[in-house]
Amino acid sequence: MSQEHSAEHVEEAEVEPTPPPELSEEARARRAAALSHVRQFGDPVLRSKARPVEVFDEDLRRELVRMGQIMEDSIGIGLAATQVGHLRRFLVYRVEPDSPINALVNPEIEWSSKEQETAEEGCLSLIGVGVEVERPLHVRVRAQDENGDVMVIEASGLEARVIQHEMDHLDGVLILDRTSRDQRKTAVRALRERERERAAATA
Ligand code: ZN
């Protein structure tokens, strides 16, 4: 999930959200390099279902660290393995800028609240698009950590939203599938336009 379309919609904030700081040229270059590892809309991988992780080895731990770095450099707050081309059920996220990056392997929603909330979401695989998505406000998720140890997380608000967004990726589901028909149409049109521009630029 990308930052630009999330932070300002946490609960009903009474204070004006602080705009994201202008990126330095170096940070912009780092972001572009990181995003080159993230599959973009139109890539069939994004529509595929990921398989459970069975082996908790050094490769998995290395990949989780790498994904954390890609997420951080892309200025994202969540990234699913699917988005970097691994059809395996793991994801990383971080909603507080300075907290450690969380890694969830084989996450399952154990419980979700009846109470829902609608907020705008962005996605590192759908750059430049933001659509409104309604989701349960609270969830309890059972997952494993990078060593295979089971953990249970109770999350609310933005954290619950990010986890659900990234878990959707593991099932090939995108925010376009969870928004209104009108917003989906507008978003897809914008994405197709960008695709054309990219193709023209590299032709
Ligand atoms: Zn996403």
PDB file of C-alpha atoms and ligand atoms in Angstrom:
ATOM      1  CA  MET A   1       0.000   0.000   0.000  1.00  0.00           C
ATOM      2  CA  SER A   2       1.343   3.452  -0.731  1.00  0.00           C
ATOM      3  CA  GLN A   3       1.589   6.281   1.688  1.00  0.00           C
ATOM      4  CA  GLU A   4       0.230   9.136  -0.353  1.00  0.00           C
ATOM      5  CA  HIS A   5      -3.317   7.810  -0.260  1.00  0.00           C
ATOM      6  CA  SER A   6      -3.531   6.545   3.261  1.00  0.00           C
ATOM      7  CA  ALA A   7      -2.155   8.714   6.014  1.00  0.00           C
ATOM      8  CA  GLU A   8      -4.610  11.530   5.574  1.00  0.00           C
ATOM      9  CA  HIS A   9      -7.589   9.250   5.969  1.00  0.00           C
ATOM     10  CA  VAL A  10      -6.868   7.656   9.327  1.00  0.00           C
ATOM     11  CA  GLU A  11     -10.057   7.727  11.388  1.00  0.00           C
ATOM     12  CA  GLU A  12     -11.572  11.192  11.380  1.00  0.00           C
ATOM     13  CA  ALA A  13      -8.499  13.209  12.058  1.00  0.00           C
ATOM     14  CA  GLU A  14      -9.284  16.621  13.487  1.00  0.00           C
ATOM     15  CA  VAL A  15      -5.921  18.070  12.674  1.00  0.00           C
ATOM     16  CA  GLU A  16      -4.859  18.876   9.163  1.00  0.00           C
ATOM     17  CA  PRO A  17      -2.656  16.075   7.911  1.00  0.00           C
ATOM     18  CA  THR A  18       0.931  17.110   7.396  1.00  0.00           C
ATOM     19  CA  PRO A  19       1.742  16.864   3.693  1.00  0.00           C
ATOM     20  CA  PRO A  20       4.452  14.377   2.799  1.00  0.00           C
ATOM     21  CA  PRO A  21       7.802  16.151   2.764  1.00  0.00           C
ATOM     22  CA  GLU A  22       9.196  17.018  -0.653  1.00  0.00           C
ATOM     23  CA  LEU A  23      11.501  14.224  -1.702  1.00  0.00           C
ATOM     24  CA  SER A  24      15.099  15.088  -2.351  1.00  0.00           C
ATOM     25  CA  GLU A  25      16.478  14.160  -5.735  1.00  0.00           C
ATOM     26  CA  GLU A  26      18.331  11.275  -4.105  1.00  0.00           C
ATOM     27  CA  ALA A  27      15.157   9.951  -2.438  1.00  0.00           C
ATOM     28  CA  ARG A  28      13.276  10.238  -5.720  1.00  0.00           C
ATOM     29  CA  ALA A  29      15.963   8.231  -7.513  1.00  0.00           C
ATOM     30  CA  ARG A  30      15.911   5.634  -4.717  1.00  0.00           C
ATOM     31  CA  ARG A  31      12.126   5.432  -4.989  1.00  0.00           C
ATOM     32  CA  ALA A  32      12.237   4.927  -8.751  1.00  0.00           C
ATOM     33  CA  ALA A  33      14.879   2.197  -8.362  1.00  0.00           C
ATOM     34  CA  ALA A  34      12.808   0.433  -5.691  1.00  0.00           C
ATOM     35  CA  LEU A  35       9.611   0.688  -7.735  1.00  0.00           C
ATOM     36  CA  SER A  36      11.343  -0.990 -10.667  1.00  0.00           C
ATOM     37  CA  HIS A  37      11.169  -4.184  -8.539  1.00  0.00           C
ATOM     38  CA  VAL A  38       7.418  -3.834  -7.950  1.00  0.00           C
ATOM     39  CA  ARG A  39       5.089  -5.463 -10.501  1.00  0.00           C
ATOM     40  CA  GLN A  40       2.671  -3.011 -12.023  1.00  0.00           C
ATOM     41  CA  PHE A  41      -0.981  -3.219 -13.047  1.00  0.00           C
ATOM     42  CA  GLY A  42      -1.389  -5.473 -16.073  1.00  0.00           C
ATOM     43  CA  ASP A  43       1.190  -8.002 -14.837  1.00  0.00           C
ATOM     44  CA  PRO A  44      -0.650 -11.348 -14.517  1.00  0.00           C
ATOM     45  CA  VAL A  45       1.273 -12.163 -11.325  1.00  0.00           C
ATOM     46  CA  LEU A  46      -0.879  -9.576  -9.543  1.00  0.00           C
ATOM     47  CA  ARG A  47      -3.946 -11.678 -10.348  1.00  0.00           C
ATOM     48  CA  SER A  48      -2.481 -14.976  -9.123  1.00  0.00           C
ATOM     49  CA  LYS A  49      -3.052 -16.718  -5.820  1.00  0.00           C
ATOM     50  CA  ALA A  50       0.029 -17.236  -3.662  1.00  0.00           C
ATOM     51  CA  ARG A  51       0.845 -20.565  -2.006  1.00  0.00           C
ATOM     52  CA  PRO A  52       1.589 -21.047   1.693  1.00  0.00           C
ATOM     53  CA  VAL A  53       5.175 -20.914   2.921  1.00  0.00           C
ATOM     54  CA  GLU A  54       6.342 -24.295   4.204  1.00  0.00           C
ATOM     55  CA  VAL A  55      10.066 -23.752   4.640  1.00  0.00           C
ATOM     56  CA  PHE A  56      11.330 -21.062   6.997  1.00  0.00           C
ATOM     57  CA  ASP A  57      14.898 -20.703   5.869  1.00  0.00           C
ATOM     58  CA  GLU A  58      17.545 -18.109   5.208  1.00  0.00           C
ATOM     59  CA  ASP A  59      16.105 -17.419   1.742  1.00  0.00           C
ATOM     60  CA  LEU A  60      12.764 -16.417   3.247  1.00  0.00           C
ATOM     61  CA  ARG A  61      14.373 -14.192   5.859  1.00  0.00           C
ATOM     62  CA  ARG A  62      16.576 -12.559   3.241  1.00  0.00           C
ATOM     63  CA  GLU A  63      13.570 -11.933   1.005  1.00  0.00           C
ATOM     64  CA  LEU A  64      11.600 -10.360   3.870  1.00  0.00           C
ATOM     65  CA  VAL A  65      14.499  -7.987   4.551  1.00  0.00           C
ATOM     66  CA  ARG A  66      14.761  -7.142   0.847  1.00  0.00           C
ATOM     67  CA  MET A  67      11.018  -6.459   0.622  1.00  0.00           C
ATOM     68  CA  GLY A  68      11.225  -4.244   3.707  1.00  0.00           C
ATOM     69  CA  GLN A  69      13.904  -2.227   1.952  1.00  0.00           C
ATOM     70  CA  ILE A  70      11.896  -1.964  -1.281  1.00  0.00           C
ATOM     71  CA  MET A  71       8.852  -0.855   0.701  1.00  0.00           C
ATOM     72  CA  GLU A  72      10.843   1.738   2.599  1.00  0.00           C
ATOM     73  CA  ASP A  73      12.591   3.136  -0.475  1.00  0.00           C
ATOM     74  CA  SER A  74       9.276   3.251  -2.380  1.00  0.00           C
ATOM     75  CA  ILE A  75       7.775   5.236   0.500  1.00  0.00           C
ATOM     76  CA  GLY A  76       5.147   2.549   0.934  1.00  0.00           C
ATOM     77  CA  ILE A  77       3.559   1.274   4.117  1.00  0.00           C
ATOM     78  CA  GLY A  78       3.001  -2.315   2.987  1.00  0.00           C
ATOM     79  CA  LEU A  79       4.221  -4.765   0.360  1.00  0.00           C
ATOM     80  CA  ALA A  80       3.090  -8.308  -0.454  1.00  0.00           C
ATOM     81  CA  ALA A  81       5.362 -11.002  -1.925  1.00  0.00           C
ATOM     82  CA  THR A  82       3.089 -11.178  -4.971  1.00  0.00           C
ATOM     83  CA  GLN A  83       4.044  -7.614  -5.834  1.00  0.00           C
ATOM     84  CA  VAL A  84       7.693  -8.549  -6.225  1.00  0.00           C
ATOM     85  CA  GLY A  85       6.849 -11.677  -8.189  1.00  0.00           C
ATOM     86  CA  HIS A  86       6.893 -14.373  -5.482  1.00  0.00           C
ATOM     87  CA  LEU A  87       3.679 -16.362  -5.322  1.00  0.00           C
ATOM     88  CA  ARG A  88       4.167 -17.105  -1.644  1.00  0.00           C
ATOM     89  CA  ARG A  89       2.043 -15.986   1.289  1.00  0.00           C
ATOM     90  CA  PHE A  90       4.082 -13.358   3.071  1.00  0.00           C
ATOM     91  CA  LEU A  91       4.054  -9.607   3.418  1.00  0.00           C
ATOM     92  CA  VAL A  92       5.723  -6.710   5.182  1.00  0.00           C
ATOM     93  CA  TYR A  93       4.195  -3.513   6.532  1.00  0.00           C
ATOM     94  CA  ARG A  94       4.902  -0.531   8.732  1.00  0.00           C
ATOM     95  CA  VAL A  95       2.404   2.161   9.590  1.00  0.00           C
ATOM     96  CA  GLU A  96       4.571   4.193  12.000  1.00  0.00           C
ATOM     97  CA  PRO A  97       7.532   5.726  10.181  1.00  0.00           C
ATOM     98  CA  ASP A  98      10.147   4.909  12.820  1.00  0.00           C
ATOM     99  CA  SER A  99       8.915   1.559  14.105  1.00  0.00           C
ATOM    100  CA  PRO A 100      10.438  -1.758  13.022  1.00  0.00           C
ATOM    101  CA  ILE A 101       9.057  -3.364   9.871  1.00  0.00           C
ATOM    102  CA  ASN A 102       6.528  -6.133  10.565  1.00  0.00           C
ATOM    103  CA  ALA A 103       6.670  -9.371   8.595  1.00  0.00           C
ATOM    104  CA  LEU A 104       3.687 -11.741   8.402  1.00  0.00           C
ATOM    105  CA  VAL A 105       4.008 -15.206   6.900  1.00  0.00           C
ATOM    106  CA  ASN A 106       0.910 -17.273   6.056  1.00  0.00           C
ATOM    107  CA  PRO A 107      -1.480 -14.688   7.547  1.00  0.00           C
ATOM    108  CA  GLU A 108      -5.127 -15.652   8.135  1.00  0.00           C
ATOM    109  CA  ILE A 109      -7.940 -13.374   9.279  1.00  0.00           C
ATOM    110  CA  GLU A 110      -9.280 -15.001  12.421  1.00  0.00           C
ATOM    111  CA  TRP A 111     -11.891 -12.385  13.155  1.00  0.00           C
ATOM    112  CA  SER A 112     -12.973  -9.069  11.679  1.00  0.00           C
ATOM    113  CA  SER A 113     -15.326  -6.459  13.121  1.00  0.00           C
ATOM    114  CA  LYS A 114     -18.774  -5.786  11.745  1.00  0.00           C
ATOM    115  CA  GLU A 115     -17.877  -2.132  11.985  1.00  0.00           C
ATOM    116  CA  GLN A 116     -16.490  -0.954   8.671  1.00  0.00           C
ATOM    117  CA  GLU A 117     -14.716   2.161   7.559  1.00  0.00           C
ATOM    118  CA  THR A 118     -14.242   3.678   4.124  1.00  0.00           C
ATOM    119  CA  ALA A 119     -10.956   5.364   3.252  1.00  0.00           C
ATOM    120  CA  GLU A 120      -8.909   6.098   0.170  1.00  0.00           C
ATOM    121  CA  GLU A 121      -6.157   3.606  -0.589  1.00  0.00           C
ATOM    122  CA  GLY A 122      -3.224   3.654  -2.937  1.00  0.00           C
ATOM    123  CA  CYS A 123      -1.040   0.775  -4.042  1.00  0.00           C
ATOM    124  CA  LEU A 124       2.601   0.475  -5.082  1.00  0.00           C
ATOM    125  CA  SER A 125       1.404  -1.638  -8.034  1.00  0.00           C
ATOM    126  CA  LEU A 126      -1.119   1.000  -9.148  1.00  0.00           C
ATOM    127  CA  ILE A 127       1.006   4.116  -9.050  1.00  0.00           C
ATOM    128  CA  GLY A 128      -0.909   7.367  -9.171  1.00  0.00           C
ATOM    129  CA  VAL A 129      -4.293   5.846  -8.375  1.00  0.00           C
ATOM    130  CA  GLY A 130      -6.353   6.278  -5.235  1.00  0.00           C
ATOM    131  CA  VAL A 131      -9.775   4.732  -4.679  1.00  0.00           C
ATOM    132  CA  GLU A 132     -12.116   4.424  -1.735  1.00  0.00           C
ATOM    133  CA  VAL A 133     -12.285   1.018  -0.113  1.00  0.00           C
ATOM    134  CA  GLU A 134     -14.574  -0.101   2.689  1.00  0.00           C
ATOM    135  CA  ARG A 135     -13.043  -2.574   5.135  1.00  0.00           C
ATOM    136  CA  PRO A 136     -13.596  -3.872   8.650  1.00  0.00           C
ATOM    137  CA  LEU A 137     -12.121  -1.428  11.150  1.00  0.00           C
ATOM    138  CA  HIS A 138     -10.673  -4.102  13.458  1.00  0.00           C
ATOM    139  CA  VAL A 139      -9.165  -7.487  12.673  1.00  0.00           C
ATOM    140  CA  ARG A 140      -7.474 -10.313  14.504  1.00  0.00           C
ATOM    141  CA  VAL A 141      -4.880 -12.026  12.351  1.00  0.00           C
ATOM    142  CA  ARG A 142      -3.021 -15.252  12.990  1.00  0.00           C
ATOM    143  CA  ALA A 143       0.309 -15.521  11.197  1.00  0.00           C
ATOM    144  CA  GLN A 144       3.822 -16.853  11.514  1.00  0.00           C
ATOM    145  CA  ASP A 145       6.991 -14.841  11.870  1.00  0.00           C
ATOM    146  CA  GLU A 146      10.148 -15.304   9.801  1.00  0.00           C
ATOM    147  CA  ASN A 147      11.115 -18.305  11.948  1.00  0.00           C
ATOM    148  CA  GLY A 148       7.745 -20.023  11.722  1.00  0.00           C
ATOM    149  CA  ASP A 149       6.594 -19.075  15.214  1.00  0.00           C
ATOM    150  CA  VAL A 150       2.864 -18.413  15.441  1.00  0.00           C
ATOM    151  CA  MET A 151       1.666 -14.966  16.448  1.00  0.00           C
ATOM    152  CA  VAL A 152      -1.700 -13.299  16.792  1.00  0.00           C
ATOM    153  CA  ILE A 153      -2.104  -9.616  15.999  1.00  0.00           C
ATOM    154  CA  GLU A 154      -5.015  -7.390  16.917  1.00  0.00           C
ATOM    155  CA  ALA A 155      -5.052  -4.425  14.597  1.00  0.00           C
ATOM    156  CA  SER A 156      -7.309  -1.404  14.112  1.00  0.00           C
ATOM    157  CA  GLY A 157      -7.587   1.556  11.797  1.00  0.00           C
ATOM    158  CA  LEU A 158      -4.739   2.034   9.360  1.00  0.00           C
ATOM    159  CA  GLU A 159      -2.840  -1.038  10.561  1.00  0.00           C
ATOM    160  CA  ALA A 160      -5.904  -3.249  10.026  1.00  0.00           C
ATOM    161  CA  ARG A 161      -6.405  -1.667   6.611  1.00  0.00           C
ATOM    162  CA  VAL A 162      -2.828  -2.245   5.463  1.00  0.00           C
ATOM    163  CA  ILE A 163      -2.846  -5.874   6.571  1.00  0.00           C
ATOM    164  CA  GLN A 164      -6.114  -6.526   4.730  1.00  0.00           C
ATOM    165  CA  HIS A 165      -4.853  -4.722   1.620  1.00  0.00           C
ATOM    166  CA  GLU A 166      -1.647  -6.786   1.528  1.00  0.00           C
ATOM    167  CA  MET A 167      -3.505 -10.026   2.269  1.00  0.00           C
ATOM    168  CA  ASP A 168      -5.763  -9.286  -0.698  1.00  0.00           C
ATOM    169  CA  HIS A 169      -2.643  -9.239  -2.901  1.00  0.00           C
ATOM    170  CA  LEU A 170      -1.869 -12.806  -1.814  1.00  0.00           C
ATOM    171  CA  ASP A 171      -5.216 -13.813  -3.326  1.00  0.00           C
ATOM    172  CA  GLY A 172      -4.781 -11.777  -6.502  1.00  0.00           C
ATOM    173  CA  VAL A 173      -7.256  -9.141  -5.343  1.00  0.00           C
ATOM    174  CA  LEU A 174      -6.626  -5.435  -6.005  1.00  0.00           C
ATOM    175  CA  ILE A 175      -8.251  -2.297  -4.600  1.00  0.00           C
ATOM    176  CA  LEU A 176      -9.922  -1.904  -7.998  1.00  0.00           C
ATOM    177  CA  ASP A 177     -12.029  -4.956  -7.088  1.00  0.00           C
ATOM    178  CA  ARG A 178     -13.137  -3.392  -3.820  1.00  0.00           C
ATOM    179  CA  THR A 179     -14.245   0.040  -4.911  1.00  0.00           C
ATOM    180  CA  SER A 180     -17.269   1.437  -6.721  1.00  0.00           C
ATOM    181  CA  ARG A 181     -17.789   0.840 -10.393  1.00  0.00           C
ATOM    182  CA  ASP A 182     -17.255   4.521 -11.201  1.00  0.00           C
ATOM    183  CA  GLN A 183     -13.999   4.786  -9.287  1.00  0.00           C
ATOM    184  CA  ARG A 184     -12.739   1.566 -10.877  1.00  0.00           C
ATOM    185  CA  LYS A 185     -13.502   2.875 -14.359  1.00  0.00           C
ATOM    186  CA  THR A 186     -11.700   6.162 -13.749  1.00  0.00           C
ATOM    187  CA  ALA A 187      -8.713   4.392 -12.174  1.00  0.00           C
ATOM    188  CA  VAL A 188      -8.375   1.843 -14.965  1.00  0.00           C
ATOM    189  CA  ARG A 189      -8.542   4.593 -17.560  1.00  0.00           C
ATOM    190  CA  ALA A 190      -5.724   6.468 -15.783  1.00  0.00           C
ATOM    191  CA  LEU A 191      -3.654   3.280 -15.518  1.00  0.00           C
ATOM    192  CA  ARG A 192      -4.088   2.455 -19.199  1.00  0.00           C
ATOM    193  CA  GLU A 193      -3.081   5.999 -20.083  1.00  0.00           C
ATOM    194  CA  ARG A 194       0.101   5.680 -18.031  1.00  0.00           C
ATOM    195  CA  GLU A 195       0.829   2.330 -19.643  1.00  0.00           C
ATOM    196  CA  ARG A 196       0.558   3.945 -23.075  1.00  0.00           C
ATOM    197  CA  GLU A 197       2.832   6.806 -22.008  1.00  0.00           C
ATOM    198  CA  ARG A 198       5.402   4.349 -20.671  1.00  0.00           C
ATOM    199  CA  ALA A 199       5.263   2.307 -23.864  1.00  0.00           C
ATOM    200  CA  ALA A 200       5.651   5.447 -25.968  1.00  0.00           C
ATOM    201  CA  ALA A 201       8.582   6.620 -23.839  1.00  0.00           C
ATOM    202  CA  THR A 202      10.450   3.336 -24.239  1.00  0.00           C
ATOM    203  CA  ALA A 203       9.555   2.787 -27.898  1.00  0.00           C
TER     204      ALA A 203
HETATM  205 ZN    ZN B   1      -1.161  -2.875  -2.993  1.00  0.00          ZN
END
